PDB file of C-alpha atoms in Angstrom:
ATOM      1  CA  MET A   1     -40.063  -7.246 -29.665  1.00 28.00           C
ATOM      2  CA  TRP A   2     -36.912  -6.618 -32.140  1.00 31.00           C
ATOM      3  CA  LEU A   3     -34.750  -6.393 -29.175  1.00 36.00           C
ATOM      4  CA  HIS A   4     -35.806  -9.724 -28.209  1.00 34.00           C
ATOM      5  CA  ASP A   5     -35.036 -11.873 -31.151  1.00 38.00           C
ATOM      6  CA  SER A   6     -32.729 -14.243 -30.859  1.00 37.00           C
ATOM      7  CA  LYS A   7     -31.845 -14.587 -34.648  1.00 41.00           C
ATOM      8  CA  PRO A   8     -32.787 -12.330 -37.659  1.00 39.00           C
ATOM      9  CA  GLU A   9     -35.160 -13.413 -39.754  1.00 39.00           C
ATOM     10  CA  GLU A  10     -34.057 -15.567 -42.854  1.00 40.00           C
ATOM     11  CA  ALA A  11     -35.755 -13.652 -45.343  1.00 36.00           C
ATOM     12  CA  HIS A  12     -33.745 -10.418 -43.790  1.00 39.00           C
ATOM     13  CA  ARG A  13     -30.274 -12.548 -44.390  1.00 46.00           C
ATOM     14  CA  PRO A  14     -28.209 -10.995 -46.981  1.00 50.00           C
ATOM     15  CA  HIS A  15     -26.500 -14.071 -48.999  1.00 61.00           C
ATOM     16  CA  ALA A  16     -22.910 -14.145 -50.476  1.00 86.00           C
ATOM     17  CA  THR A  17     -20.913 -17.081 -52.224  1.00 92.00           C
ATOM     18  CA  CYS A  18     -17.904 -18.455 -50.757  1.00 94.00           C
ATOM     19  CA  TRP A  19     -14.497 -16.711 -52.363  1.00 94.00           C
ATOM     20  CA  HIS A  20     -12.867 -20.930 -52.939  1.00 95.00           C
ATOM     21  CA  CYS A  21     -15.873 -22.800 -53.599  1.00 95.00           C
ATOM     22  CA  HIS A  22     -18.569 -20.727 -54.577  1.00 94.00           C
ATOM     23  CA  GLU A  23     -21.367 -22.300 -52.837  1.00 93.00           C
ATOM     24  CA  LEU A  24     -24.162 -19.463 -50.929  1.00 92.00           C
ATOM     25  CA  LEU A  25     -23.529 -18.398 -47.844  1.00 91.00           C
ATOM     26  CA  ASP A  26     -25.574 -18.349 -45.235  1.00 89.00           C
ATOM     27  CA  CYS A  27     -25.127 -15.216 -42.873  1.00 86.00           C
ATOM     28  CA  MET A  28     -25.496 -17.295 -39.841  1.00 85.00           C
ATOM     29  CA  ALA A  29     -24.338 -20.618 -40.427  1.00 89.00           C
ATOM     30  CA  ASP A  30     -20.531 -19.800 -42.585  1.00 89.00           C
ATOM     31  CA  ARG A  31     -20.495 -16.233 -41.056  1.00 89.00           C
ATOM     32  CA  PHE A  32     -17.012 -17.592 -40.204  1.00 92.00           C
ATOM     33  CA  PHE A  33     -15.726 -20.980 -41.909  1.00 94.00           C
ATOM     34  CA  CYS A  34     -18.009 -22.362 -45.475  1.00 95.00           C
ATOM     35  CA  ARG A  35     -19.706 -25.446 -43.926  1.00 94.00           C
ATOM     36  CA  SER A  36     -19.194 -26.823 -48.521  1.00 95.00           C
ATOM     37  CA  CYS A  37     -15.355 -26.094 -47.968  1.00 96.00           C
ATOM     38  CA  ASP A  38     -14.426 -25.238 -44.622  1.00 95.00           C
ATOM     39  CA  PHE A  39     -12.306 -22.036 -46.198  1.00 96.00           C
ATOM     40  CA  VAL A  40     -11.951 -18.849 -43.988  1.00 96.00           C
ATOM     41  CA  GLN A  41     -14.549 -16.027 -45.443  1.00 94.00           C
ATOM     42  CA  PRO A  42     -13.997 -13.213 -45.101  1.00 93.00           C
ATOM     43  CA  PRO A  43     -16.466 -11.147 -42.511  1.00 90.00           C
ATOM     44  CA  LEU A  44     -20.210 -10.945 -43.884  1.00 86.00           C
ATOM     45  CA  GLU A  45     -21.679  -7.518 -43.602  1.00 82.00           C
ATOM     46  CA  CYS A  46     -25.346  -9.219 -42.708  1.00 78.00           C
ATOM     47  CA  ASN A  47     -23.900 -10.142 -39.229  1.00 82.00           C
ATOM     48  CA  ASP A  48     -23.639  -7.549 -36.102  1.00 92.00           C
ATOM     49  CA  TYR A  49     -21.953  -8.135 -33.110  1.00 95.00           C
ATOM     50  CA  PHE A  50     -24.359 -10.086 -31.415  1.00 96.00           C
ATOM     51  CA  ALA A  51     -24.329 -12.778 -33.847  1.00 91.00           C
ATOM     52  CA  PHE A  52     -21.169 -13.331 -34.520  1.00 92.00           C
ATOM     53  CA  PHE A  53     -21.509 -14.786 -30.610  1.00 95.00           C
ATOM     54  CA  ASP A  54     -24.569 -16.597 -31.590  1.00 93.00           C
ATOM     55  CA  LEU A  55     -26.046 -14.027 -28.154  1.00 95.00           C
ATOM     56  CA  PRO A  56     -30.123 -12.408 -28.439  1.00 95.00           C
ATOM     57  CA  LYS A  57     -29.810  -9.054 -28.894  1.00 94.00           C
ATOM     58  CA  THR A  58     -30.832  -8.125 -25.043  1.00 96.00           C
ATOM     59  CA  PHE A  59     -28.769  -6.192 -23.029  1.00 97.00           C
ATOM     60  CA  ASP A  60     -28.361  -8.511 -20.602  1.00 96.00           C
ATOM     61  CA  ILE A  61     -26.424 -10.881 -21.574  1.00 96.00           C
ATOM     62  CA  ASN A  62     -24.343 -13.500 -20.290  1.00 97.00           C
ATOM     63  CA  LEU A  63     -20.955 -12.692 -20.280  1.00 98.00           C
ATOM     64  CA  GLU A  64     -19.797 -16.162 -19.169  1.00 98.00           C
ATOM     65  CA  LEU A  65     -21.437 -17.189 -22.296  1.00 98.00           C
ATOM     66  CA  LEU A  66     -20.093 -14.377 -24.212  1.00 98.00           C
ATOM     67  CA  ARG A  67     -16.174 -14.901 -22.920  1.00 98.00           C
ATOM     68  CA  ASN A  68     -16.390 -18.781 -22.958  1.00 98.00           C
ATOM     69  CA  ARG A  69     -17.709 -17.918 -26.893  1.00 96.00           C
ATOM     70  CA  PHE A  70     -15.381 -15.463 -27.349  1.00 97.00           C
ATOM     71  CA  ARG A  71     -11.942 -18.187 -26.768  1.00 97.00           C
ATOM     72  CA  SER A  72     -13.582 -20.734 -28.807  1.00 96.00           C
ATOM     73  CA  LEU A  73     -13.459 -18.175 -32.079  1.00 94.00           C
ATOM     74  CA  GLN A  74      -9.859 -16.947 -30.527  1.00 93.00           C
ATOM     75  CA  PHE A  75      -8.665 -20.337 -30.976  1.00 94.00           C
ATOM     76  CA  SER A  76     -10.896 -21.166 -33.718  1.00 93.00           C
ATOM     77  CA  LEU A  77      -9.258 -18.356 -35.880  1.00 92.00           C
ATOM     78  CA  HIS A  78      -5.764 -18.446 -33.853  1.00 90.00           C
ATOM     79  CA  PRO A  79      -2.878 -17.252 -36.715  1.00 85.00           C
ATOM     80  CA  ASP A  80      -1.204 -21.024 -35.984  1.00 88.00           C
ATOM     81  CA  LYS A  81      -3.909 -22.087 -37.649  1.00 91.00           C
ATOM     82  CA  PHE A  82      -3.082 -20.507 -40.974  1.00 93.00           C
ATOM     83  CA  THR A  83       0.260 -20.613 -41.219  1.00 91.00           C
ATOM     84  CA  LYS A  84       0.607 -23.000 -43.953  1.00 92.00           C
ATOM     85  CA  LYS A  85      -2.655 -21.584 -45.671  1.00 95.00           C
ATOM     86  CA  SER A  86      -2.853 -19.249 -48.568  1.00 95.00           C
ATOM     87  CA  GLU A  87      -1.825 -15.629 -47.568  1.00 95.00           C
ATOM     88  CA  LYS A  88      -5.320 -15.096 -48.674  1.00 94.00           C
ATOM     89  CA  GLU A  89      -6.665 -17.549 -46.108  1.00 94.00           C
ATOM     90  CA  LYS A  90      -4.649 -15.305 -44.016  1.00 94.00           C
ATOM     91  CA  ALA A  91      -5.238 -11.870 -44.176  1.00 95.00           C
ATOM     92  CA  PHE A  92      -9.076 -13.490 -44.183  1.00 95.00           C
ATOM     93  CA  SER A  93      -8.689 -14.374 -40.939  1.00 94.00           C
ATOM     94  CA  GLU A  94      -6.547 -11.807 -39.192  1.00 94.00           C
ATOM     95  CA  GLU A  95      -9.934  -9.566 -40.661  1.00 94.00           C
ATOM     96  CA  GLN A  96     -12.187 -12.180 -38.825  1.00 94.00           C
ATOM     97  CA  ALA A  97     -10.227 -12.138 -35.548  1.00 94.00           C
ATOM     98  CA  ALA A  98      -9.549  -8.344 -35.550  1.00 94.00           C
ATOM     99  CA  LYS A  99     -14.181  -8.178 -35.753  1.00 94.00           C
ATOM    100  CA  ILE A 100     -14.497 -10.754 -32.659  1.00 95.00           C
ATOM    101  CA  ASN A 101     -11.880  -8.497 -31.056  1.00 96.00           C
ATOM    102  CA  ASP A 102     -14.018  -5.373 -31.146  1.00 96.00           C
ATOM    103  CA  ALA A 103     -17.435  -6.989 -30.343  1.00 97.00           C
ATOM    104  CA  TYR A 104     -16.226  -8.428 -28.025  1.00 98.00           C
ATOM    105  CA  PHE A 105     -15.010  -5.916 -25.751  1.00 98.00           C
ATOM    106  CA  THR A 106     -17.778  -3.839 -27.692  1.00 98.00           C
ATOM    107  CA  LEU A 107     -20.818  -6.210 -26.000  1.00 98.00           C
ATOM    108  CA  LEU A 108     -18.375  -6.986 -22.930  1.00 98.00           C
ATOM    109  CA  LYS A 109     -19.133  -3.698 -21.259  1.00 97.00           C
ATOM    110  CA  PRO A 110     -22.362  -1.817 -20.205  1.00 97.00           C
ATOM    111  CA  LEU A 111     -22.097   1.575 -22.012  1.00 96.00           C
ATOM    112  CA  SER A 112     -20.195  -0.101 -25.170  1.00 97.00           C
ATOM    113  CA  ARG A 113     -22.778  -2.305 -25.341  1.00 98.00           C
ATOM    114  CA  ALA A 114     -26.036  -0.010 -24.681  1.00 97.00           C
ATOM    115  CA  ILE A 115     -24.555   2.155 -27.418  1.00 96.00           C
ATOM    116  CA  TYR A 116     -23.696  -0.309 -29.943  1.00 97.00           C
ATOM    117  CA  MET A 117     -27.423  -1.744 -29.443  1.00 97.00           C
ATOM    118  CA  LEU A 118     -28.558   2.387 -29.954  1.00 96.00           C
ATOM    119  CA  SER A 119     -26.758   2.178 -33.756  1.00 95.00           C
ATOM    120  CA  LEU A 120     -28.187  -0.669 -34.933  1.00 94.00           C
ATOM    121  CA  ARG A 121     -31.847   0.797 -33.833  1.00 92.00           C
ATOM    122  CA  GLY A 122     -30.401   3.930 -35.760  1.00 91.00           C
ATOM    123  CA  CYS A 123     -29.622   5.925 -32.864  1.00 89.00           C
ATOM    124  CA  ARG A 124     -25.694   7.369 -32.899  1.00 82.00           C
ATOM    125  CA  MET A 125     -24.884   9.155 -29.544  1.00 77.00           C
ATOM    126  CA  GLU A 126     -23.066  12.715 -30.537  1.00 65.00           C
ATOM    127  CA  GLU A 127     -19.426  12.781 -29.525  1.00 57.00           C
ATOM    128  CA  GLY A 128     -19.357  14.983 -26.959  1.00 55.00           C
ATOM    129  CA  ASN A 129     -22.803  16.188 -26.714  1.00 57.00           C
ATOM    130  CA  ASN A 130     -24.218  14.611 -23.702  1.00 61.00           C
ATOM    131  CA  GLN A 131     -25.787  17.632 -22.032  1.00 61.00           C
ATOM    132  CA  THR A 132     -28.912  17.960 -24.604  1.00 61.00           C
ATOM    133  CA  SER A 133     -30.203  14.451 -23.224  1.00 79.00           C
ATOM    134  CA  VAL A 134     -29.844  15.175 -19.012  1.00 90.00           C
ATOM    135  CA  SER A 135     -32.103  17.108 -16.823  1.00 92.00           C
ATOM    136  CA  PRO A 136     -30.204  20.183 -15.413  1.00 93.00           C
ATOM    137  CA  GLU A 137     -30.312  18.808 -11.317  1.00 95.00           C
ATOM    138  CA  PHE A 138     -27.982  15.740 -13.590  1.00 96.00           C
ATOM    139  CA  LEU A 139     -25.856  18.540 -14.641  1.00 95.00           C
ATOM    140  CA  MET A 140     -25.708  20.135 -11.348  1.00 96.00           C
ATOM    141  CA  GLU A 141     -24.609  16.991  -9.540  1.00 96.00           C
ATOM    142  CA  VAL A 142     -21.798  16.125 -11.579  1.00 96.00           C
ATOM    143  CA  LEU A 143     -20.251  19.951 -10.941  1.00 96.00           C
ATOM    144  CA  GLU A 144     -19.985  19.281  -7.829  1.00 97.00           C
ATOM    145  CA  ALA A 145     -18.995  15.614  -7.732  1.00 97.00           C
ATOM    146  CA  ASN A 146     -16.266  17.780  -9.696  1.00 96.00           C
ATOM    147  CA  GLU A 147     -15.763  20.700  -7.849  1.00 96.00           C
ATOM    148  CA  GLU A 148     -14.847  18.439  -4.963  1.00 96.00           C
ATOM    149  CA  ILE A 149     -12.789  16.462  -6.692  1.00 96.00           C
ATOM    150  CA  ASP A 150     -10.871  18.449  -7.157  1.00 94.00           C
ATOM    151  CA  SER A 151     -11.163  20.399  -3.667  1.00 95.00           C
ATOM    152  CA  LEU A 152      -9.942  16.943  -2.113  1.00 93.00           C
ATOM    153  CA  ASN A 153      -6.471  16.247  -1.075  1.00 89.00           C
ATOM    154  CA  PRO A 154      -5.635  12.419  -1.611  1.00 87.00           C
ATOM    155  CA  VAL A 155      -2.945  12.380   1.157  1.00 89.00           C
ATOM    156  CA  ALA A 156      -2.281   8.406   2.575  1.00 85.00           C
ATOM    157  CA  GLY A 157      -5.483   8.264   5.353  1.00 87.00           C
ATOM    158  CA  SER A 158      -6.465  11.057   5.632  1.00 92.00           C
ATOM    159  CA  ALA A 159     -10.027  12.101   5.619  1.00 95.00           C
ATOM    160  CA  ASP A 160      -9.858  13.566   2.094  1.00 94.00           C
ATOM    161  CA  GLU A 161      -8.684  10.088   0.392  1.00 93.00           C
ATOM    162  CA  GLN A 162     -11.609   8.277   2.224  1.00 95.00           C
ATOM    163  CA  ARG A 163     -14.322  10.880   1.372  1.00 96.00           C
ATOM    164  CA  LEU A 164     -12.682  10.026  -2.685  1.00 96.00           C
ATOM    165  CA  ARG A 165     -12.593   6.187  -1.619  1.00 95.00           C
ATOM    166  CA  GLU A 166     -16.548   6.908  -0.463  1.00 96.00           C
ATOM    167  CA  MET A 167     -17.547   8.815  -4.262  1.00 97.00           C
ATOM    168  CA  LYS A 168     -16.496   5.713  -6.102  1.00 96.00           C
ATOM    169  CA  LEU A 169     -18.055   3.109  -4.283  1.00 97.00           C
ATOM    170  CA  GLN A 170     -21.201   5.437  -4.642  1.00 97.00           C
ATOM    171  CA  LEU A 171     -19.941   5.973  -8.263  1.00 97.00           C
ATOM    172  CA  VAL A 172     -20.325   2.131  -8.494  1.00 97.00           C
ATOM    173  CA  ASP A 173     -23.422   1.901  -7.196  1.00 98.00           C
ATOM    174  CA  LYS A 174     -25.209   4.612 -10.009  1.00 98.00           C
ATOM    175  CA  MET A 175     -23.547   3.102 -12.745  1.00 97.00           C
ATOM    176  CA  LYS A 176     -24.811  -0.424 -11.602  1.00 97.00           C
ATOM    177  CA  ALA A 177     -28.223   1.283 -11.351  1.00 98.00           C
ATOM    178  CA  CYS A 178     -28.349   2.936 -14.858  1.00 98.00           C
ATOM    179  CA  GLU A 179     -27.128  -0.634 -15.677  1.00 98.00           C
ATOM    180  CA  GLN A 180     -30.482  -1.818 -13.854  1.00 98.00           C
ATOM    181  CA  ARG A 181     -32.664   1.166 -15.744  1.00 98.00           C
ATOM    182  CA  LEU A 182     -31.035   0.391 -19.289  1.00 98.00           C
ATOM    183  CA  GLU A 183     -32.629  -3.094 -18.879  1.00 98.00           C
ATOM    184  CA  LYS A 184     -35.518  -1.940 -18.829  1.00 98.00           C
ATOM    185  CA  ALA A 185     -35.420   0.521 -21.690  1.00 98.00           C
ATOM    186  CA  PHE A 186     -34.601  -1.887 -23.795  1.00 97.00           C
ATOM    187  CA  SER A 187     -36.866  -4.269 -22.955  1.00 96.00           C
ATOM    188  CA  ALA A 188     -39.466  -1.939 -23.249  1.00 97.00           C
ATOM    189  CA  ASP A 189     -38.231  -0.481 -26.973  1.00 96.00           C
ATOM    190  CA  ASP A 190     -37.636   2.762 -24.893  1.00 96.00           C
ATOM    191  CA  LEU A 191     -34.674   4.411 -27.469  1.00 95.00           C
ATOM    192  CA  SER A 192     -35.543   7.512 -25.894  1.00 93.00           C
ATOM    193  CA  GLN A 193     -34.376   7.216 -22.424  1.00 95.00           C
ATOM    194  CA  ALA A 194     -32.043   4.341 -22.906  1.00 96.00           C
ATOM    195  CA  LYS A 195     -30.527   7.487 -24.914  1.00 94.00           C
ATOM    196  CA  THR A 196     -30.978  10.131 -21.499  1.00 95.00           C
ATOM    197  CA  VAL A 197     -29.425   6.452 -19.331  1.00 96.00           C
ATOM    198  CA  VAL A 198     -26.071   6.392 -21.657  1.00 96.00           C
ATOM    199  CA  SER A 199     -25.374   9.947 -21.849  1.00 95.00           C
ATOM    200  CA  GLU A 200     -25.533   9.873 -17.477  1.00 96.00           C
ATOM    201  CA  MET A 201     -23.198   7.172 -18.045  1.00 96.00           C
ATOM    202  CA  LYS A 202     -21.107   8.804 -19.672  1.00 95.00           C
ATOM    203  CA  PHE A 203     -20.784  11.544 -16.884  1.00 96.00           C
ATOM    204  CA  TYR A 204     -20.226   9.043 -14.425  1.00 97.00           C
ATOM    205  CA  ASN A 205     -17.602   7.284 -15.951  1.00 95.00           C
ATOM    206  CA  SER A 206     -15.986   9.911 -16.755  1.00 95.00           C
ATOM    207  CA  LEU A 207     -15.883  11.075 -12.718  1.00 96.00           C
ATOM    208  CA  PHE A 208     -15.120   8.007 -12.167  1.00 96.00           C
ATOM    209  CA  GLU A 209     -12.181   7.713 -13.826  1.00 96.00           C
ATOM    210  CA  ARG A 210     -11.097  11.114 -12.309  1.00 95.00           C
ATOM    211  CA  LEU A 211     -12.068   9.360  -8.952  1.00 95.00           C
ATOM    212  CA  CYS A 212      -9.392   6.620  -9.718  1.00 94.00           C
ATOM    213  CA  LEU A 213      -6.182   9.506 -11.067  1.00 94.00           C
ATOM    214  CA  LYS A 214      -7.028  11.732  -7.643  1.00 92.00           C
ATOM    215  CA  ILE A 215      -6.927   8.124  -5.662  1.00 91.00           C
ATOM    216  CA  GLN A 216      -3.689   6.870  -7.484  1.00 88.00           C
ATOM    217  CA  SER A 217      -1.781  10.126  -7.253  1.00 74.00           C
TER     218      SER A 217
END
């Protein structure tokens, strides 16, 4: 299934030429540096965020591996390594570093990772239009949670503060359950279900942020 392919097929890899030695570049092997001349390359459009870190396109990724490969790429593309290079090389290394940062932080968080995976399949989540994907019962649950948050006064040591903390823990459990549902949805290539769960996670994230702010106030 597509979502479990670790690398795109060779026939589907667009190619470019190295700006320095003009050798043909491979999307995977030359995604940062040309193998022939070892000069840094601009980001190749044929790569997605998973390919940057040589990870399979699955929702349940190895976060430790992601972090380790991110740190390794940060080291390889660090500005200190390009202080004596040409302006073009400096510019390309900065472009690559920015792209790697975007890729890392997108894949690091479950919600942004799921949204990105949907975008790779042509399913874009519309901003501010989450209600169309969730049930009326779910919306009522969110409405009641918001109303309860509004009604509570987070005085230190009070019953209200304790209730806010309980709600926070409950939300953590709900978001973990959403992650499990997303893993199943993507594994089954059920994009409709994945979109529904993403919409629910957006609501939960919003509630979680409200709770954190309320507890800190």
